[in-house]
JSON list of C-alpha atoms in Angstrom, two decimals:
[
{"chain": "M", "resi": 6, "resn": "PRO", "atom": "CA", "xyz": [4.48, -64.88, -171.50]},
{"chain": "M", "resi": 7, "resn": "CYS", "atom": "CA", "xyz": [0.84, -66.32, -172.83]},
{"chain": "M", "resi": 8, "resn": "PHE", "atom": "CA", "xyz": [-0.80, -63.81, -170.53]},
{"chain": "M", "resi": 9, "resn": "GLY", "atom": "CA", "xyz": [-0.38, -60.46, -169.52]},
{"chain": "M", "resi": 10, "resn": "GLY", "atom": "CA", "xyz": [-1.35, -58.40, -166.31]},
{"chain": "M", "resi": 11, "resn": "ARG", "atom": "CA", "xyz": [-4.77, -59.08, -165.45]},
{"chain": "M", "resi": 12, "resn": "SER", "atom": "CA", "xyz": [-5.59, -61.78, -167.46]},
{"chain": "M", "resi": 13, "resn": "LEU", "atom": "CA", "xyz": [-2.53, -63.86, -165.90]},
{"chain": "M", "resi": 14, "resn": "GLN", "atom": "CA", "xyz": [-4.01, -62.79, -162.35]},
{"chain": "M", "resi": 15, "resn": "ARG", "atom": "CA", "xyz": [-7.62, -64.18, -163.64]},
{"chain": "M", "resi": 16, "resn": "HIS", "atom": "CA", "xyz": [-6.03, -67.40, -165.39]},
{"chain": "M", "resi": 17, "resn": "VAL", "atom": "CA", "xyz": [-4.29, -68.07, -161.86]},
{"chain": "M", "resi": 18, "resn": "ALA", "atom": "CA", "xyz": [-7.06, -67.34, -159.71]},
{"chain": "M", "resi": 19, "resn": "THR", "atom": "CA", "xyz": [-9.31, -69.72, -161.98]},
{"chain": "M", "resi": 20, "resn": "ALA", "atom": "CA", "xyz": [-6.75, -72.46, -161.46]},
{"chain": "M", "resi": 21, "resn": "GLU", "atom": "CA", "xyz": [-6.49, -72.07, -157.85]},
{"chain": "M", "resi": 22, "resn": "ARG", "atom": "CA", "xyz": [-10.40, -72.20, -157.57]},
{"chain": "M", "resi": 23, "resn": "ALA", "atom": "CA", "xyz": [-10.37, -75.21, -159.96]},
{"chain": "M", "resi": 24, "resn": "ASP", "atom": "CA", "xyz": [-7.96, -76.99, -157.57]},
{"chain": "M", "resi": 25, "resn": "VAL", "atom": "CA", "xyz": [-5.22, -77.18, -159.86]},
{"chain": "M", "resi": 26, "resn": "PRO", "atom": "CA", "xyz": [-2.19, -78.65, -158.39]},
{"chain": "M", "resi": 27, "resn": "CYS", "atom": "CA", "xyz": [-0.04, -76.16, -156.27]},
{"chain": "M", "resi": 28, "resn": "GLU", "atom": "CA", "xyz": [3.15, -76.57, -158.18]},
{"chain": "M", "resi": 29, "resn": "ILE", "atom": "CA", "xyz": [1.45, -75.36, -161.15]},
{"chain": "M", "resi": 30, "resn": "VAL", "atom": "CA", "xyz": [-0.35, -72.57, -159.26]},
{"chain": "M", "resi": 31, "resn": "ARG", "atom": "CA", "xyz": [2.64, -71.62, -157.56]},
{"chain": "M", "resi": 32, "resn": "SER", "atom": "CA", "xyz": [4.75, -71.54, -160.36]},
{"chain": "M", "resi": 33, "resn": "VAL", "atom": "CA", "xyz": [2.43, -69.34, -162.36]},
{"chain": "M", "resi": 34, "resn": "ARG", "atom": "CA", "xyz": [2.44, -66.81, -159.81]},
{"chain": "M", "resi": 35, "resn": "LEU", "atom": "CA", "xyz": [6.09, -66.76, -159.14]},
{"chain": "M", "resi": 36, "resn": "GLY", "atom": "CA", "xyz": [6.74, -66.62, -162.92]},
{"chain": "M", "resi": 37, "resn": "PHE", "atom": "CA", "xyz": [4.28, -63.58, -162.81]},
{"chain": "M", "resi": 38, "resn": "ALA", "atom": "CA", "xyz": [5.94, -61.96, -160.10]},
{"chain": "M", "resi": 39, "resn": "ILE", "atom": "CA", "xyz": [9.64, -62.41, -161.39]},
{"chain": "M", "resi": 40, "resn": "ASP", "atom": "CA", "xyz": [8.48, -60.67, -165.19]},
{"chain": "M", "resi": 41, "resn": "THR", "atom": "CA", "xyz": [8.40, -57.50, -162.70]},
{"chain": "M", "resi": 42, "resn": "ALA", "atom": "CA", "xyz": [11.69, -57.97, -160.91]},
{"chain": "M", "resi": 43, "resn": "ALA", "atom": "CA", "xyz": [14.35, -55.40, -161.21]},
{"chain": "M", "resi": 44, "resn": "PRO", "atom": "CA", "xyz": [16.67, -53.88, -158.61]},
{"chain": "M", "resi": 45, "resn": "THR", "atom": "CA", "xyz": [14.02, -51.30, -157.69]},
{"chain": "M", "resi": 46, "resn": "HIS", "atom": "CA", "xyz": [11.47, -54.09, -157.43]},
{"chain": "M", "resi": 47, "resn": "PRO", "atom": "CA", "xyz": [13.03, -57.22, -156.14]},
{"chain": "M", "resi": 48, "resn": "VAL", "atom": "CA", "xyz": [11.21, -60.45, -155.67]},
{"chain": "M", "resi": 49, "resn": "SER", "atom": "CA", "xyz": [12.36, -62.53, -152.81]},
{"chain": "M", "resi": 50, "resn": "VAL", "atom": "CA", "xyz": [11.61, -66.22, -151.96]},
{"chain": "M", "resi": 51, "resn": "ILE", "atom": "CA", "xyz": [11.98, -67.95, -147.71]},
{"chain": "M", "resi": 52, "resn": "ALA", "atom": "CA", "xyz": [11.96, -71.38, -148.25]},
{"chain": "M", "resi": 53, "resn": "PHE", "atom": "CA", "xyz": [11.85, -73.31, -144.73]},
{"chain": "M", "resi": 54, "resn": "ASP", "atom": "CA", "xyz": [11.53, -76.90, -143.06]},
{"chain": "M", "resi": 55, "resn": "PHE", "atom": "CA", "xyz": [11.10, -78.07, -139.94]},
{"chain": "M", "resi": 56, "resn": "ASP", "atom": "CA", "xyz": [14.00, -79.37, -138.00]},
{"chain": "M", "resi": 57, "resn": "ASP", "atom": "CA", "xyz": [14.03, -83.01, -137.26]},
{"chain": "M", "resi": 58, "resn": "PHE", "atom": "CA", "xyz": [9.98, -82.96, -137.79]},
{"chain": "M", "resi": 59, "resn": "LYS", "atom": "CA", "xyz": [10.29, -86.86, -138.16]},
{"chain": "M", "resi": 60, "resn": "GLN", "atom": "CA", "xyz": [10.98, -87.32, -134.45]},
{"chain": "M", "resi": 61, "resn": "VAL", "atom": "CA", "xyz": [7.68, -85.39, -133.91]},
{"chain": "M", "resi": 62, "resn": "ASN", "atom": "CA", "xyz": [5.70, -87.68, -135.55]},
{"chain": "M", "resi": 63, "resn": "ASP", "atom": "CA", "xyz": [7.47, -90.89, -134.39]},
{"chain": "M", "resi": 64, "resn": "ARG", "atom": "CA", "xyz": [7.66, -89.64, -130.47]},
{"chain": "M", "resi": 65, "resn": "HIS", "atom": "CA", "xyz": [3.87, -88.02, -130.76]},
{"chain": "M", "resi": 66, "resn": "GLY", "atom": "CA", "xyz": [1.96, -89.57, -133.74]},
{"chain": "M", "resi": 67, "resn": "HIS", "atom": "CA", "xyz": [1.26, -88.04, -137.29]},
{"chain": "M", "resi": 68, "resn": "ALA", "atom": "CA", "xyz": [-2.06, -86.64, -135.45]},
{"chain": "M", "resi": 69, "resn": "ALA", "atom": "CA", "xyz": [0.38, -84.45, -133.57]},
{"chain": "M", "resi": 70, "resn": "GLY", "atom": "CA", "xyz": [2.76, -83.75, -136.51]},
{"chain": "M", "resi": 71, "resn": "ASP", "atom": "CA", "xyz": [-0.46, -82.67, -138.63]},
{"chain": "M", "resi": 72, "resn": "HIS", "atom": "CA", "xyz": [-2.04, -80.62, -135.78]},
{"chain": "M", "resi": 73, "resn": "ILE", "atom": "CA", "xyz": [1.43, -78.82, -135.40]},
{"chain": "M", "resi": 74, "resn": "LEU", "atom": "CA", "xyz": [1.65, -77.99, -139.10]},
{"chain": "M", "resi": 75, "resn": "ARG", "atom": "CA", "xyz": [-1.96, -76.63, -139.06]},
{"chain": "M", "resi": 76, "resn": "THR", "atom": "CA", "xyz": [-0.98, -74.66, -136.08]},
{"chain": "M", "resi": 77, "resn": "THR", "atom": "CA", "xyz": [2.07, -73.14, -137.68]},
{"chain": "M", "resi": 78, "resn": "THR", "atom": "CA", "xyz": [0.61, -72.67, -140.98]},
{"chain": "M", "resi": 79, "resn": "ALA", "atom": "CA", "xyz": [-1.91, -70.37, -139.58]},
{"chain": "M", "resi": 80, "resn": "LEU", "atom": "CA", "xyz": [0.36, -68.48, -137.24]},
{"chain": "M", "resi": 81, "resn": "ILE", "atom": "CA", "xyz": [2.39, -67.55, -140.30]},
{"chain": "M", "resi": 82, "resn": "ALA", "atom": "CA", "xyz": [-0.55, -66.84, -142.57]},
{"chain": "M", "resi": 83, "resn": "SER", "atom": "CA", "xyz": [-1.86, -64.57, -139.86]},
{"chain": "M", "resi": 84, "resn": "SER", "atom": "CA", "xyz": [1.33, -62.93, -138.78]},
{"chain": "M", "resi": 85, "resn": "PHE", "atom": "CA", "xyz": [3.96, -63.07, -141.51]},
{"chain": "M", "resi": 86, "resn": "VAL", "atom": "CA", "xyz": [1.78, -63.29, -144.74]},
{"chain": "M", "resi": 87, "resn": "ARG", "atom": "CA", "xyz": [0.64, -60.06, -146.39]},
{"chain": "M", "resi": 88, "resn": "PRO", "atom": "CA", "xyz": [-2.24, -60.06, -149.25]},
{"chain": "M", "resi": 89, "resn": "GLU", "atom": "CA", "xyz": [0.42, -59.68, -152.07]},
{"chain": "M", "resi": 90, "resn": "HIS", "atom": "CA", "xyz": [2.66, -62.57, -150.92]},
{"chain": "M", "resi": 91, "resn": "LEU", "atom": "CA", "xyz": [2.29, -66.22, -151.86]},
{"chain": "M", "resi": 92, "resn": "PHE", "atom": "CA", "xyz": [2.60, -68.94, -148.92]},
{"chain": "M", "resi": 93, "resn": "ALA", "atom": "CA", "xyz": [2.79, -72.24, -150.25]},
{"chain": "M", "resi": 94, "resn": "ARG", "atom": "CA", "xyz": [3.45, -75.77, -148.65]},
{"chain": "M", "resi": 95, "resn": "VAL", "atom": "CA", "xyz": [5.84, -77.63, -151.05]},
{"chain": "M", "resi": 96, "resn": "GLY", "atom": "CA", "xyz": [5.81, -81.00, -149.21]},
{"chain": "M", "resi": 97, "resn": "GLY", "atom": "CA", "xyz": [6.06, -82.46, -146.11]},
{"chain": "M", "resi": 98, "resn": "GLU", "atom": "CA", "xyz": [7.14, -79.83, -143.61]},
{"chain": "M", "resi": 99, "resn": "GLU", "atom": "CA", "xyz": [8.92, -77.61, -146.23]},
{"chain": "M", "resi": 100, "resn": "PHE", "atom": "CA", "xyz": [7.11, -74.54, -147.05]},
{"chain": "M", "resi": 101, "resn": "VAL", "atom": "CA", "xyz": [7.69, -71.39, -149.30]},
{"chain": "M", "resi": 102, "resn": "ILE", "atom": "CA", "xyz": [6.89, -67.68, -149.08]},
{"chain": "M", "resi": 103, "resn": "MET", "atom": "CA", "xyz": [7.08, -65.44, -151.97]},
{"chain": "M", "resi": 104, "resn": "LEU", "atom": "CA", "xyz": [7.93, -61.72, -151.44]},
{"chain": "M", "resi": 105, "resn": "PRO", "atom": "CA", "xyz": [7.31, -59.38, -154.29]},
{"chain": "M", "resi": 106, "resn": "ASP", "atom": "CA", "xyz": [8.74, -56.01, -154.09]},
{"chain": "M", "resi": 107, "resn": "THR", "atom": "CA", "xyz": [11.20, -57.16, -150.74]},
{"chain": "M", "resi": 108, "resn": "ALA", "atom": "CA", "xyz": [14.40, -56.53, -150.67]},
{"chain": "M", "resi": 109, "resn": "HIS", "atom": "CA", "xyz": [16.69, -59.29, -149.79]},
{"chain": "M", "resi": 110, "resn": "ALA", "atom": "CA", "xyz": [17.62, -58.05, -146.41]},
{"chain": "M", "resi": 111, "resn": "THR", "atom": "CA", "xyz": [14.00, -57.13, -145.30]},
{"chain": "M", "resi": 112, "resn": "SER", "atom": "CA", "xyz": [13.71, -60.81, -146.42]},
{"chain": "M", "resi": 113, "resn": "VAL", "atom": "CA", "xyz": [16.27, -62.28, -144.51]},
{"chain": "M", "resi": 114, "resn": "ARG", "atom": "CA", "xyz": [15.17, -60.32, -141.31]},
{"chain": "M", "resi": 115, "resn": "ILE", "atom": "CA", "xyz": [11.38, -61.66, -141.88]},
{"chain": "M", "resi": 116, "resn": "ALA", "atom": "CA", "xyz": [12.39, -65.07, -141.94]},
{"chain": "M", "resi": 117, "resn": "ASP", "atom": "CA", "xyz": [14.80, -64.98, -138.76]},
{"chain": "M", "resi": 118, "resn": "GLU", "atom": "CA", "xyz": [11.65, -63.53, -137.36]},
{"chain": "M", "resi": 119, "resn": "LEU", "atom": "CA", "xyz": [9.92, -66.58, -138.20]},
{"chain": "M", "resi": 120, "resn": "ARG", "atom": "CA", "xyz": [13.09, -68.84, -136.97]},
{"chain": "M", "resi": 121, "resn": "VAL", "atom": "CA", "xyz": [12.86, -66.74, -133.39]},
{"chain": "M", "resi": 122, "resn": "THR", "atom": "CA", "xyz": [8.84, -67.36, -133.31]},
{"chain": "M", "resi": 123, "resn": "PHE", "atom": "CA", "xyz": [9.30, -71.13, -133.60]},
{"chain": "M", "resi": 124, "resn": "ALA", "atom": "CA", "xyz": [12.20, -71.60, -131.42]},
{"chain": "M", "resi": 125, "resn": "GLU", "atom": "CA", "xyz": [10.59, -69.76, -128.44]},
{"chain": "M", "resi": 126, "resn": "ARG", "atom": "CA", "xyz": [7.44, -71.34, -128.31]},
{"chain": "M", "resi": 127, "resn": "THR", "atom": "CA", "xyz": [6.05, -74.84, -127.65]},
{"chain": "M", "resi": 128, "resn": "PHE", "atom": "CA", "xyz": [3.09, -76.41, -129.45]},
{"chain": "M", "resi": 129, "resn": "PRO", "atom": "CA", "xyz": [0.42, -78.01, -126.86]},
{"chain": "M", "resi": 130, "resn": "TRP", "atom": "CA", "xyz": [-0.72, -81.66, -128.12]},
{"chain": "M", "resi": 131, "resn": "GLN", "atom": "CA", "xyz": [-2.89, -83.83, -125.68]},
{"chain": "M", "resi": 132, "resn": "GLU", "atom": "CA", "xyz": [-0.53, -83.87, -122.25]},
{"chain": "M", "resi": 133, "resn": "SER", "atom": "CA", "xyz": [2.92, -82.46, -123.59]},
{"chain": "M", "resi": 134, "resn": "ARG", "atom": "CA", "xyz": [4.35, -79.53, -125.33]},
{"chain": "M", "resi": 135, "resn": "ILE", "atom": "CA", "xyz": [6.24, -79.67, -128.27]},
{"chain": "M", "resi": 136, "resn": "ALA", "atom": "CA", "xyz": [9.29, -77.91, -129.17]},
{"chain": "M", "resi": 137, "resn": "LEU", "atom": "CA", "xyz": [10.12, -76.92, -132.80]},
{"chain": "M", "resi": 138, "resn": "THR", "atom": "CA", "xyz": [12.83, -75.31, -134.53]},
{"chain": "M", "resi": 139, "resn": "ALA", "atom": "CA", "xyz": [12.99, -74.53, -138.35]},
{"chain": "M", "resi": 140, "resn": "SER", "atom": "CA", "xyz": [15.87, -73.68, -141.09]},
{"chain": "M", "resi": 141, "resn": "PHE", "atom": "CA", "xyz": [15.74, -71.31, -143.80]},
{"chain": "M", "resi": 142, "resn": "GLY", "atom": "CA", "xyz": [16.87, -70.21, -147.03]},
{"chain": "M", "resi": 143, "resn": "VAL", "atom": "CA", "xyz": [16.28, -66.82, -148.59]},
{"chain": "M", "resi": 144, "resn": "ALA", "atom": "CA", "xyz": [17.11, -65.83, -152.34]},
{"chain": "M", "resi": 145, "resn": "THR", "atom": "CA", "xyz": [15.97, -62.97, -154.08]},
{"chain": "M", "resi": 146, "resn": "ALA", "atom": "CA", "xyz": [15.65, -62.08, -158.07]},
{"chain": "M", "resi": 147, "resn": "LEU", "atom": "CA", "xyz": [16.80, -58.67, -159.26]},
{"chain": "M", "resi": 148, "resn": "SER", "atom": "CA", "xyz": [15.82, -59.33, -162.87]},
{"chain": "M", "resi": 149, "resn": "SER", "atom": "CA", "xyz": [13.08, -60.77, -164.93]},
{"chain": "M", "resi": 150, "resn": "ALA", "atom": "CA", "xyz": [15.75, -63.06, -166.39]},
{"chain": "M", "resi": 151, "resn": "ASP", "atom": "CA", "xyz": [15.42, -65.39, -163.56]},
{"chain": "M", "resi": 152, "resn": "THR", "atom": "CA", "xyz": [12.96, -68.24, -163.85]},
{"chain": "M", "resi": 153, "resn": "PRO", "atom": "CA", "xyz": [10.88, -69.38, -160.87]},
{"chain": "M", "resi": 154, "resn": "GLN", "atom": "CA", "xyz": [12.54, -72.94, -160.89]},
{"chain": "M", "resi": 155, "resn": "ALA", "atom": "CA", "xyz": [16.29, -71.24, -160.61]},
{"chain": "M", "resi": 156, "resn": "LEU", "atom": "CA", "xyz": [14.77, -68.80, -157.87]},
{"chain": "M", "resi": 157, "resn": "LEU", "atom": "CA", "xyz": [13.06, -71.89, -155.93]},
{"chain": "M", "resi": 158, "resn": "ALA", "atom": "CA", "xyz": [16.42, -73.82, -155.95]},
{"chain": "M", "resi": 159, "resn": "ARG", "atom": "CA", "xyz": [18.63, -71.25, -155.19]},
{"chain": "M", "resi": 160, "resn": "ALA", "atom": "CA", "xyz": [16.40, -70.78, -152.02]},
{"chain": "M", "resi": 161, "resn": "ASP", "atom": "CA", "xyz": [16.22, -74.60, -151.40]},
{"chain": "M", "resi": 162, "resn": "GLU", "atom": "CA", "xyz": [20.26, -74.75, -151.75]},
{"chain": "M", "resi": 163, "resn": "LEU", "atom": "CA", "xyz": [20.42, -71.84, -149.03]},
{"chain": "M", "resi": 164, "resn": "LEU", "atom": "CA", "xyz": [17.77, -73.68, -146.68]},
{"chain": "M", "resi": 165, "resn": "TYR", "atom": "CA", "xyz": [20.00, -76.77, -146.81]},
{"chain": "M", "resi": 166, "resn": "ALA", "atom": "CA", "xyz": [22.98, -75.12, -146.07]},
{"chain": "M", "resi": 167, "resn": "SER", "atom": "CA", "xyz": [20.91, -74.03, -142.79]},
{"chain": "M", "resi": 168, "resn": "LYS", "atom": "CA", "xyz": [20.55, -77.80, -142.04]},
{"chain": "M", "resi": 169, "resn": "ARG", "atom": "CA", "xyz": [24.36, -78.69, -142.78]},
{"chain": "M", "resi": 170, "resn": "GLU", "atom": "CA", "xyz": [25.50, -75.59, -140.53]},
{"chain": "M", "resi": 171, "resn": "GLY", "atom": "CA", "xyz": [23.45, -76.53, -137.61]},
{"chain": "M", "resi": 172, "resn": "ARG", "atom": "CA", "xyz": [19.62, -76.44, -137.94]},
{"chain": "M", "resi": 173, "resn": "ASN", "atom": "CA", "xyz": [17.75, -73.34, -136.72]},
{"chain": "M", "resi": 174, "resn": "ARG", "atom": "CA", "xyz": [19.17, -70.53, -138.76]},
{"chain": "M", "resi": 175, "resn": "VAL", "atom": "CA", "xyz": [18.80, -68.41, -141.82]},
{"chain": "M", "resi": 176, "resn": "SER", "atom": "CA", "xyz": [21.00, -68.69, -144.85]},
{"chain": "M", "resi": 177, "resn": "GLY", "atom": "CA", "xyz": [20.81, -66.04, -147.52]}
]
């Protein structure tokens, strides 16, 4: 690694303020967290995607879809994400949450709490209420030998396993 400790954190903070593409910032922050990964300091990633989100846009319009994304991300950020976590949109309606120093079982429990939160509520839009579910994949690094790309790929594979197995579930 080119940067160590605080200087890396300053580099990432500068990149975030300078509007560097999210993928670069996300990779750097995840890489920094993985550098400290060990069995006693696991780094977990929750990847999730809203199920059949295209139907929301097709049925209610893109403004409704955008409203739901803003509402759900605000809910996640205020209720599930701590300051040391990284919560980022990967693309479309897919998101990741990086949880440093979080055991795999705890990360699976958090993902399931999110899943239940979405499944049990509806989101108001104009004259209607829109129901929404999500599928999740959870992967954990226990060693600094892992790479951000490998950890994200494992979480993504598990997310798509949830989709194949019927949606509205957590795999990991």
